[in-house]
Coordinates of C-alpha atoms (C1' of nucleotides) in Angstrom, one line a residue:
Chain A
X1 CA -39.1 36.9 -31.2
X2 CA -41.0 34.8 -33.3
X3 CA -43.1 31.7 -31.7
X4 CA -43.1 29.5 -34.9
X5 CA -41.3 26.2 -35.5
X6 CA -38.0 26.3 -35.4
X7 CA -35.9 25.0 -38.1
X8 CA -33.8 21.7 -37.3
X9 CA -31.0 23.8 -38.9
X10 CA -31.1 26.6 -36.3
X11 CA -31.6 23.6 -33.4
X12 CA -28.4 22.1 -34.2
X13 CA -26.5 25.3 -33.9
X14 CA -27.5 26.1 -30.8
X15 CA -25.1 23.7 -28.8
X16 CA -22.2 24.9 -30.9
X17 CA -23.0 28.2 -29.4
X18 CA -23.4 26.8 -26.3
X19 CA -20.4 25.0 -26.1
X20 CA -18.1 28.2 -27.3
X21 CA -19.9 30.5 -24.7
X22 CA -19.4 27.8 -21.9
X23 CA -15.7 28.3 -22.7
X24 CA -15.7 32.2 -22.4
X25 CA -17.7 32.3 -19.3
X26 CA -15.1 30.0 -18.2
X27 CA -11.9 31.9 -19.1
X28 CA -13.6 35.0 -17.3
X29 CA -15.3 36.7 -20.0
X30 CA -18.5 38.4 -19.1
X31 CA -20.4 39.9 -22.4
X32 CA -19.4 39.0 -26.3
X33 CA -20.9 40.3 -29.9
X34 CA -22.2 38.1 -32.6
X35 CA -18.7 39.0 -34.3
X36 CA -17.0 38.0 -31.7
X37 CA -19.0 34.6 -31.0
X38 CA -19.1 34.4 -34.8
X39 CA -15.0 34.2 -35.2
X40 CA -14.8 31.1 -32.4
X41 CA -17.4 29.3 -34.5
X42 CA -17.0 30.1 -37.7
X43 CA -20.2 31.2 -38.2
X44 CA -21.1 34.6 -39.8
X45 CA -22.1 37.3 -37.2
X46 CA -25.8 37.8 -39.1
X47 CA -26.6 34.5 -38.7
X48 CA -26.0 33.9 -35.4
X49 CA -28.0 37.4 -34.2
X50 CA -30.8 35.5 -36.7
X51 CA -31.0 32.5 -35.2
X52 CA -30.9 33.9 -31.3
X53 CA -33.8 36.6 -31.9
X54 CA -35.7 33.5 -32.8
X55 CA -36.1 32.9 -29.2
X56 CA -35.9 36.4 -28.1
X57 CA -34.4 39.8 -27.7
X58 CA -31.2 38.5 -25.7
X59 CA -28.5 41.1 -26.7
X60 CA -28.1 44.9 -26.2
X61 CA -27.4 47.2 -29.2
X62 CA -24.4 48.6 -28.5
X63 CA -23.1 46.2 -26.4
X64 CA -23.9 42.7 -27.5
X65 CA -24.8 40.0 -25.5
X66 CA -24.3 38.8 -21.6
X67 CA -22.7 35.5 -21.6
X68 CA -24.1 34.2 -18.5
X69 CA -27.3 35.7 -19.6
X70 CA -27.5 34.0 -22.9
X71 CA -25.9 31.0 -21.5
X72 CA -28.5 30.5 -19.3
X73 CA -31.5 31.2 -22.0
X74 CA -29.8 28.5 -24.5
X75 CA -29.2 25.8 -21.6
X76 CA -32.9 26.1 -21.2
X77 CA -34.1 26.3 -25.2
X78 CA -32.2 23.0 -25.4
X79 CA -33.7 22.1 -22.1
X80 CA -29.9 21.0 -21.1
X81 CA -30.9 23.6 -17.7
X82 CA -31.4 20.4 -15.8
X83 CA -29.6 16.5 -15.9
X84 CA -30.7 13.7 -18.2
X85 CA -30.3 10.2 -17.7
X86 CA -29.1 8.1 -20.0
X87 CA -28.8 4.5 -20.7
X88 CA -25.8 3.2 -22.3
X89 CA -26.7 0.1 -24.2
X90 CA -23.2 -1.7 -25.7
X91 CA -20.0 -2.7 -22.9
X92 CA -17.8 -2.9 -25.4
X93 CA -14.7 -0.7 -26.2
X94 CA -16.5 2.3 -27.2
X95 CA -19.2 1.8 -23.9
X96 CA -16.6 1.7 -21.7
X97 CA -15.1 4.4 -23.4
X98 CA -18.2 6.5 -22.9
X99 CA -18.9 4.8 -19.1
X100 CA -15.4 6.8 -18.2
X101 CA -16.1 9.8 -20.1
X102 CA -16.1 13.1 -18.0
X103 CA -17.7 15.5 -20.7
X104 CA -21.0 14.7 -19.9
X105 CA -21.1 16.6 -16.5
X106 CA -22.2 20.5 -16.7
X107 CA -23.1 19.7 -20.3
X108 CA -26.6 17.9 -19.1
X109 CA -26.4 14.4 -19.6
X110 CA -25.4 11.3 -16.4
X111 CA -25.5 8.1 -17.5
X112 CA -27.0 6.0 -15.3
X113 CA -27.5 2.7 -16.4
X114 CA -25.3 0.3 -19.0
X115 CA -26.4 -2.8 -20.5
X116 CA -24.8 -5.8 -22.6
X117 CA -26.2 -8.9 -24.0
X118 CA -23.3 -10.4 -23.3
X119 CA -24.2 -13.0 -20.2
X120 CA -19.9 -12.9 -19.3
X121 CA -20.4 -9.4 -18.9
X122 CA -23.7 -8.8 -17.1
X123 CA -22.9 -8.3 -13.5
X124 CA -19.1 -6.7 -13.9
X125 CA -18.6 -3.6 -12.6
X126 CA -17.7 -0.8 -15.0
X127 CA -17.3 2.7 -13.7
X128 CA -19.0 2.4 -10.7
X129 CA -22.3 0.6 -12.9
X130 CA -23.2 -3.0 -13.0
X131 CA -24.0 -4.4 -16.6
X132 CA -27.3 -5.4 -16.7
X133 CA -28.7 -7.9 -19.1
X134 CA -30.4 -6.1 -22.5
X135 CA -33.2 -8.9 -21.5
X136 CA -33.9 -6.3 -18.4
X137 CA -33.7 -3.5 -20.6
X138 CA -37.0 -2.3 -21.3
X139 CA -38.6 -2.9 -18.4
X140 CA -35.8 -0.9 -16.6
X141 CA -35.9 2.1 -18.9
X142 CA -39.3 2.2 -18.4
X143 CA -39.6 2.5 -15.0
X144 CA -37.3 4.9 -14.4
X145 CA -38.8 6.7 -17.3
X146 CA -35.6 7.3 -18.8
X147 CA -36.0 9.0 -22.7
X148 CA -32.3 8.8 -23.9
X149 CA -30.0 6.4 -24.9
X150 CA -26.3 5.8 -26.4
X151 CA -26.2 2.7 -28.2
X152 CA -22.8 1.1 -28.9
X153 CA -23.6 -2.4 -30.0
X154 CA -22.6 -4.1 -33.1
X155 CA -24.0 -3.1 -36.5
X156 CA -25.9 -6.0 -37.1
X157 CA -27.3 -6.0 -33.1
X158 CA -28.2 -2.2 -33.5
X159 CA -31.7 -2.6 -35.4
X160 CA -32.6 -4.9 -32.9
X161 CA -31.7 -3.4 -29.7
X162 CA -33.3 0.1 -31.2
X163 CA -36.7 -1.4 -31.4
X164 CA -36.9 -2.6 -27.8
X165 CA -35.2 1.1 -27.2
X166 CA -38.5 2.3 -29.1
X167 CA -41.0 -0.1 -27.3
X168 CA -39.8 1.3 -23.6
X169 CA -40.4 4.8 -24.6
X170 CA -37.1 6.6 -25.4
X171 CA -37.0 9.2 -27.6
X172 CA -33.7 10.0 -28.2
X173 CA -30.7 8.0 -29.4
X174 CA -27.1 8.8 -30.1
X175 CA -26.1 5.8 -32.3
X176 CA -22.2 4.4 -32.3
X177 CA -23.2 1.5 -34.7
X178 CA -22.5 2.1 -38.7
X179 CA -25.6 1.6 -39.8
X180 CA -29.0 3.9 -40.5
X181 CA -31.6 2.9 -37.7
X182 CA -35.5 2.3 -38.2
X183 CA -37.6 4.9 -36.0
X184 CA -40.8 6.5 -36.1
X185 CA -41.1 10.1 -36.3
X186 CA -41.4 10.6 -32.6
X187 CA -37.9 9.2 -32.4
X188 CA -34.6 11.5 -32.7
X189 CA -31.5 9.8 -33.7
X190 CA -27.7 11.2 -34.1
X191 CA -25.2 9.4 -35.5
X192 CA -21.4 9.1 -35.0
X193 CA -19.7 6.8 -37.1
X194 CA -15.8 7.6 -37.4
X195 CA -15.5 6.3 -40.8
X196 CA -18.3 8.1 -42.5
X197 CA -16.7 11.6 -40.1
X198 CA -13.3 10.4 -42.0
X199 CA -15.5 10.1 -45.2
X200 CA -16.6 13.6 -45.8
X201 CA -13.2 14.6 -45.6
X202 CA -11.2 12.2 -48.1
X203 CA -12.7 14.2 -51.1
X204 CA -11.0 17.2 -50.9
X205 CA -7.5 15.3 -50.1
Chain B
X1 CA -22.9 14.3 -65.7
X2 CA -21.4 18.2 -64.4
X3 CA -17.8 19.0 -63.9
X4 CA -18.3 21.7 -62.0
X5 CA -17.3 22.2 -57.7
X6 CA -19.9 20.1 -56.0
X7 CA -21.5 21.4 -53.0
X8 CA -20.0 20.5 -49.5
X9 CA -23.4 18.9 -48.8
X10 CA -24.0 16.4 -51.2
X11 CA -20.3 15.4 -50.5
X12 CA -21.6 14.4 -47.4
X13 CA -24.5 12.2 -48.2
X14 CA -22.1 10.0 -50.4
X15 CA -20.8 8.3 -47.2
X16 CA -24.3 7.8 -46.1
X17 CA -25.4 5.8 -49.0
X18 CA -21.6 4.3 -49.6
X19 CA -22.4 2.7 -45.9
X20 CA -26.0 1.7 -47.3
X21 CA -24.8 0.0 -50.5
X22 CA -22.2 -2.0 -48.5
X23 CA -24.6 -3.2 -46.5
X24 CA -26.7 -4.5 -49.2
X25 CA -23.9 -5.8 -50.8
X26 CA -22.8 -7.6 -47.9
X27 CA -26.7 -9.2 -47.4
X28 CA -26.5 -10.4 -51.6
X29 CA -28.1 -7.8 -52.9
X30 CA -27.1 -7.1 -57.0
X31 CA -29.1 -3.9 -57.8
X32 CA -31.0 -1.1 -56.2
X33 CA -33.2 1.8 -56.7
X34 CA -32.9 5.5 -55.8
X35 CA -36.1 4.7 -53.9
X36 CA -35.3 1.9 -52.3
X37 CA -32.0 3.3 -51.1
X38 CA -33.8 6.6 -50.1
X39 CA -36.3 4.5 -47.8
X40 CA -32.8 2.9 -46.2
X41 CA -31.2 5.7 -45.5
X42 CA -33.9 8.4 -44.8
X43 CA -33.7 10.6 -47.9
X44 CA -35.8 11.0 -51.3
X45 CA -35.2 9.3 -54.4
X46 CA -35.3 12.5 -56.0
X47 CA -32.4 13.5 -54.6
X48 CA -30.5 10.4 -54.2
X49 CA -30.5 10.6 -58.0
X50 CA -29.7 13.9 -58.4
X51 CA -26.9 13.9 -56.0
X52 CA -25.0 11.3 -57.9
X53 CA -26.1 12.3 -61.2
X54 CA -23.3 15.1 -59.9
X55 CA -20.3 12.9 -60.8
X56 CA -21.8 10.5 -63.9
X57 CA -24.7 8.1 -65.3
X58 CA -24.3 5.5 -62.9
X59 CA -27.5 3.8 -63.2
X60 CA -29.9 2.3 -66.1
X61 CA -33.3 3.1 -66.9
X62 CA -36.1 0.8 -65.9
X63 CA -33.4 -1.3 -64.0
X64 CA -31.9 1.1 -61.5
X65 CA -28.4 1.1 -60.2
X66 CA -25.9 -1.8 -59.9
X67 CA -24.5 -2.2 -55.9
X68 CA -21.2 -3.4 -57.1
X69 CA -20.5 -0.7 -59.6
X70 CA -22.2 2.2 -57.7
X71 CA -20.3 1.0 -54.6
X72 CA -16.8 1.0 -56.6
X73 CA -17.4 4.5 -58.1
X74 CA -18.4 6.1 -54.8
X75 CA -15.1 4.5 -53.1
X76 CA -13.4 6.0 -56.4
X77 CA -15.3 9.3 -56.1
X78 CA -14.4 9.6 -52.0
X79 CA -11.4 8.8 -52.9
X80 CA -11.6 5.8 -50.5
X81 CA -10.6 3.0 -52.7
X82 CA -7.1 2.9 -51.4
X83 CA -6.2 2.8 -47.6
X84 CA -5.3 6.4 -45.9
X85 CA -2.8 6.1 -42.8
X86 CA -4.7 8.1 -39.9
X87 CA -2.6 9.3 -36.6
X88 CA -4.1 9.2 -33.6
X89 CA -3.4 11.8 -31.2
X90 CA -4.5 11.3 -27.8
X91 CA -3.9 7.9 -26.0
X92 CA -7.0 7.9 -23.4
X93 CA -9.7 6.0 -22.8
X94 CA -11.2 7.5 -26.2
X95 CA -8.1 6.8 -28.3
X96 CA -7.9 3.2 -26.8
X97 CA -11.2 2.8 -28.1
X98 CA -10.6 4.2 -31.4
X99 CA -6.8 1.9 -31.7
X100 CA -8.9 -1.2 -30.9
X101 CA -12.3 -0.1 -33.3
X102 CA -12.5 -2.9 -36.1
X103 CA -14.7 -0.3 -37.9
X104 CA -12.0 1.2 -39.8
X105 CA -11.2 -1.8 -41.7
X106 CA -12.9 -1.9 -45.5
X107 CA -13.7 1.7 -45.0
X108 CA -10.5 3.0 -46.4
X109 CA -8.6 4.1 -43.3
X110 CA -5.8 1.9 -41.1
X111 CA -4.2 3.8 -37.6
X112 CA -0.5 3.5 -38.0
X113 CA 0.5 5.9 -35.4
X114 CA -0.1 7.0 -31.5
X115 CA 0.9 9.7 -30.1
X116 CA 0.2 11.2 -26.1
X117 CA 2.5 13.9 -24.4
X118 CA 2.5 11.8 -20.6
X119 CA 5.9 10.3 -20.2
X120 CA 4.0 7.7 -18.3
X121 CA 2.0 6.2 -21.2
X122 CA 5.1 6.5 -24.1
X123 CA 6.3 3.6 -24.8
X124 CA 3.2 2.0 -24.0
X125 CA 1.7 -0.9 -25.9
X126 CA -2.3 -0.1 -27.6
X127 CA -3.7 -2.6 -29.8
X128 CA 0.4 -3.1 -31.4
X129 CA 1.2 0.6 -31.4
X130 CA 4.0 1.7 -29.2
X131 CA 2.8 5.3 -28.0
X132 CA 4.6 7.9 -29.0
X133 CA 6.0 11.5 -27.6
X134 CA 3.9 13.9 -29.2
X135 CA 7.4 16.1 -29.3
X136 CA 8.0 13.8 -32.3
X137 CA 4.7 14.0 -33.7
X138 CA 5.4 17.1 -36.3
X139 CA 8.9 15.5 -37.5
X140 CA 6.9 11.8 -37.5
X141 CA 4.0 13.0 -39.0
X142 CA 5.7 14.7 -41.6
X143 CA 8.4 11.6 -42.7
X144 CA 5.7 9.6 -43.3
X145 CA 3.2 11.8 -45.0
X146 CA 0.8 11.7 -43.4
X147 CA -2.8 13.1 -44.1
X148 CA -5.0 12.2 -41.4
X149 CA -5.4 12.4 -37.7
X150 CA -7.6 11.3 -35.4
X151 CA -7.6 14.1 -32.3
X152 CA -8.7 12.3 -28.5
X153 CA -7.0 14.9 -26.4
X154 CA -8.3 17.3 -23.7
X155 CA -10.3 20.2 -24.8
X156 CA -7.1 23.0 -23.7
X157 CA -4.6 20.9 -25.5
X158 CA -6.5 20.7 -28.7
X159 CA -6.1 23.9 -30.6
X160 CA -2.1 23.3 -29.6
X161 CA -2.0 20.3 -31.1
X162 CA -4.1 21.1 -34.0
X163 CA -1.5 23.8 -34.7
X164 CA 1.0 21.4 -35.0
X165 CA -0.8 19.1 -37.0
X166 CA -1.2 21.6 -39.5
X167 CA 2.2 21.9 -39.3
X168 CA 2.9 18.8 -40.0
X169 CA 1.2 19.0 -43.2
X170 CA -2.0 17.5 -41.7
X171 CA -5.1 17.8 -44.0
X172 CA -7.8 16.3 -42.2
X173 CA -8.5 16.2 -38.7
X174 CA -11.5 14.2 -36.9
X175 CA -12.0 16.2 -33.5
X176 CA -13.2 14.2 -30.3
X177 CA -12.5 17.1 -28.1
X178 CA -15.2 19.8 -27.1
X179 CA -14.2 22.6 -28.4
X180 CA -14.4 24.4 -32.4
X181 CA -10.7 24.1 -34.0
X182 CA -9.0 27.0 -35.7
X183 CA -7.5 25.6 -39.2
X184 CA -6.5 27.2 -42.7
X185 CA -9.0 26.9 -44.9
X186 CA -7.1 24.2 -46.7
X187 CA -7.7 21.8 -43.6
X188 CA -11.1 20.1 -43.1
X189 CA -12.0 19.4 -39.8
X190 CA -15.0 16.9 -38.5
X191 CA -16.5 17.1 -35.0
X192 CA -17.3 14.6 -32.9
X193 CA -18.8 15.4 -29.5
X194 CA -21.2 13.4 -27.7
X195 CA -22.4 16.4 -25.5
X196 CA -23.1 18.4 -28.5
X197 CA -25.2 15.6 -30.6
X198 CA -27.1 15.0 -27.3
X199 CA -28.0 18.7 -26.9
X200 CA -29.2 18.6 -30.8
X201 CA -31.8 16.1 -29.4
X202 CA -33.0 17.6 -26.1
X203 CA -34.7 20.3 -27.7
X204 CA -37.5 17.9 -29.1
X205 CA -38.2 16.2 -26.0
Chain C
dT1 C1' -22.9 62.6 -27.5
dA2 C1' -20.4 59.2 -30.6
dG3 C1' -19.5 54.5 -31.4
dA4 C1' -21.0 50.0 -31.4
dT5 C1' -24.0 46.4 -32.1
dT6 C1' -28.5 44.5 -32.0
dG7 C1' -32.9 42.7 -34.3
dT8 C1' -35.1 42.6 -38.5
dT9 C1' -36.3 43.3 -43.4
dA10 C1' -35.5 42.5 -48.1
dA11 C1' -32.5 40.5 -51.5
dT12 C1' -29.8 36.9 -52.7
dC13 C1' -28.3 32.5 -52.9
dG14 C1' -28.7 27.5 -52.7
dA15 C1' -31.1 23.1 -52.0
dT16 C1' -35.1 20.2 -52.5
dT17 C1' -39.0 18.5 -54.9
dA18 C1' -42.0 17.5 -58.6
dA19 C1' -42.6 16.1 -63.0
dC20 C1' -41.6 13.9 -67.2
dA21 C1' -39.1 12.7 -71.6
dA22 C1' -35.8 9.2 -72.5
dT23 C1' -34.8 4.6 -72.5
dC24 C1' -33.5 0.2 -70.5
Chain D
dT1 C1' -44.0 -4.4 -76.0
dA2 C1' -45.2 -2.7 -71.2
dG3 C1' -43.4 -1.4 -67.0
dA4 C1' -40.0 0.7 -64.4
dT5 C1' -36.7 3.9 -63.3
dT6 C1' -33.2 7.0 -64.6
dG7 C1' -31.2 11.9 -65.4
dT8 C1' -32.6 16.5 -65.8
dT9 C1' -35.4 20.6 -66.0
dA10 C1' -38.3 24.0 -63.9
dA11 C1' -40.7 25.2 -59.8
dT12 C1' -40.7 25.6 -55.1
dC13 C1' -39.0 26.0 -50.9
dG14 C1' -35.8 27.4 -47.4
dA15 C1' -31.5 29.4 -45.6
dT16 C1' -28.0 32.9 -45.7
dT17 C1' -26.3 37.5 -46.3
dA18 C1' -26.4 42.4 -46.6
dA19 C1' -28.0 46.5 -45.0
dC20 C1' -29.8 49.6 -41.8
dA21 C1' -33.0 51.8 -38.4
dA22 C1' -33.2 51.5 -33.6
dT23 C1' -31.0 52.1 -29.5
dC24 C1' -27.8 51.0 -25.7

DNA sequence: TAGATTGTTAATCGATTAACAATC
DNA sequence: TAGATTGTTAATCGATTAACAATC
C-alpha cells in the first residue's frame, strides 16, 4: 500500500469495480480473482491488482479476493459507505426523470431537494418533493450543508445556476446540460451529454 | 496531417471541442485559437493542436482556426454530418425523457424507433412514437438498418437485449443501465450511469 | 504438498507538454 | 513588416503490461 496521491485515472475505476462486485455479491458469489473481475469489466487482471494494492493488501494469494471484504473497503475509498444528499437543480424531463429514478439507493446518493426557476412549477409536487424556487437555492443548500448537485437546466441557464451552485458551497456536480461549465479547482464536475456519448461512437461506424 | 489509426482518446475530445465550436458559432464568433478553445473547454492548446493536426491543416498561422470550417470538418471527421437513426430500447421514465430530449437535434442523431417488452405500454404513444414489442425489435431493427440504439432498460434485462441488438446488426449502443455490457469487439459501447459518475466525485470530497 | 493468485518491480508503451521554425 | 499562432519534433511524464517471488 502506498499513501501517495492517487491518480484521477485509478479514481474513476473504482466505481466500475464497484458496481460489477455489487452484482456478484448479489447473485451469491462470495470471493473472485482479478481475472475473474477483470473479464466482467474488461479490464486486464494486472491492472486491476495495481490499482487495489494502491489502497492496500485486500486479496489473498492463492485465493483472490473476498467480495464483501473488498466491497466494503471500496464503498469507503469512494466514501459511498454512507448516503449523500443531493440537490437536483432542473424539473424538466430529464429532472423528473432523475426525481423517479431508483438507482440511486444502495449506491450512496438520496436526492433530497429539487429546484426550478420556473415560478409555474415551484410548489408542484414531484416524487414526493416540492419544487422550490432556484431564488431559494443557495441559501437552502447551505444550510443543510449539502456538497452535491445534478444539474439539468438548459444549456444557456447552466453557467449561471453553477455559479450560485459554487457560491453555496457544493463541490460536486453531475452536469445534464451540453455545455463545459466554469469552476474553480475545488469544484468536481461530470458530465453526461447523450449526443457527445453518441459522438465518440460515430467514428468507427 | 497522418493517416495512420488514431487513438481512441483523441477521438473522444473531438466531441468536446465539436460542442465548443458550435457554441461559439452560435454566439457570432468567426475564428478561434487552440488557446482560446483550450481555456473553454479545459484542455491545453498544445494538445488541442496536436489532436487535430491528427486528421489535416485546419488552421492558419498567425490567425488561428476558422469556427465554420473547423466545425464542418469535425462533423465530417465524426462522421456526424448526416443524421443517424438511433432506437431506443426501453420505454421508462428514462426513455421518455430521452424520446422528448430536443438535444439530439443538430447533433447528428434523430430517434425513429421505441421499443419496451410490457404488453401494457405497446402501442403506447411517446413524443409520436408508437412503442413497440421488443419481439420485433431484431427483425425491425434489421429492415431498417439500423446502427444505433439507445438502451433505458433494467440492469437484468440489459445484456439480453444487448445480445439481440448485436444481432440485429447494432453497432453502437449508449447504455443507461448499471451494469458493464458484453459486445464483439466490432460493437462500441458508451456508459451512462449516474451512480457511477457520482462515485467518481465522492472520493474528493 | 501442489496449484492458484496476489502484490510489486521493471520494462514497455502511449500520451502530454514544451519549444520553436514556419508562415499567415 | 511585426505579431500571432500554427503544426511538429523532441523531451517528459504517466499509465499499462509482463513477469515472478511470495504465500495462501
Amino acid at each position: 500500500m502506498k499513501a501517495e496521491k492517487i491518480p484521477d485515472i485509478i479514481v474513476g475505476r473504482l466505481p466500475i469495480y464497484l458496481r460489477a462486485l455489487q452484482r456478484m455479491a448479489d447473485n451469491g458469489l462470495k470471493t473472485t480473482s482479478s481475472q475473474e473481475l477483470g473479464e466482467h469489466v474488461g479490464i486486464s487482471a494486472a491492472q486491476i491488482r495495481k490499482d487495489i494494492s494502491q489502497f492496500g493488501d485486500f486479496g489473498k494469494q492463492g485465493t483472490g479476493y473476498s467480495i464483501a471484504y473488498l466491497l466494503d473497503k471500496l464503498r469507503e475509498i469512494l466514501k459511498v459507505d454512507r448516503i449523500w444528499e443531493v440537490a437536483l437543480i432542473g424539473a424538466g424531463d430529464m429532472g423528473h426523470a432523475l426525481a423517479r429514478y431508483q438507482g440511486f439507493t444502495n449506491r450512496g446518493f438520496h436526492i433530497v431537494m429539487v429546484f426550478d426557476n420556473d415560478k409555474e412549477k415551484v410548489g408542484e409536487k414531484i416524487n414526493g418533493f416540492i419544487i422550490e424556487d432556484t431564488e431559494k437555492m443557495v441559501e437552502r443548500l447551505k444550510s443543510a450543508g449539502i456538497k452535491m448537485a445534478m444539474l439539468t437546466v438548459p444549456a444557456q441557464a447552466a453557467q449561471g445556476v453553477t455559479d450560485k451552485l459554487v457560491q453555496a458551497g457544493v463541490k460536486a456536480i453531475l452536469n445534464y446540460a451540453p455545455i463545459n461549465l466554469n469552476v474553480p479547482p475545488s469544484v468536481k464536475v461530470q458530465y453526461i451529454d447523450p449526443s457527445t456519448h453518441l459522438q465518440r461512437m460515430t467514428y468507427y461506424l
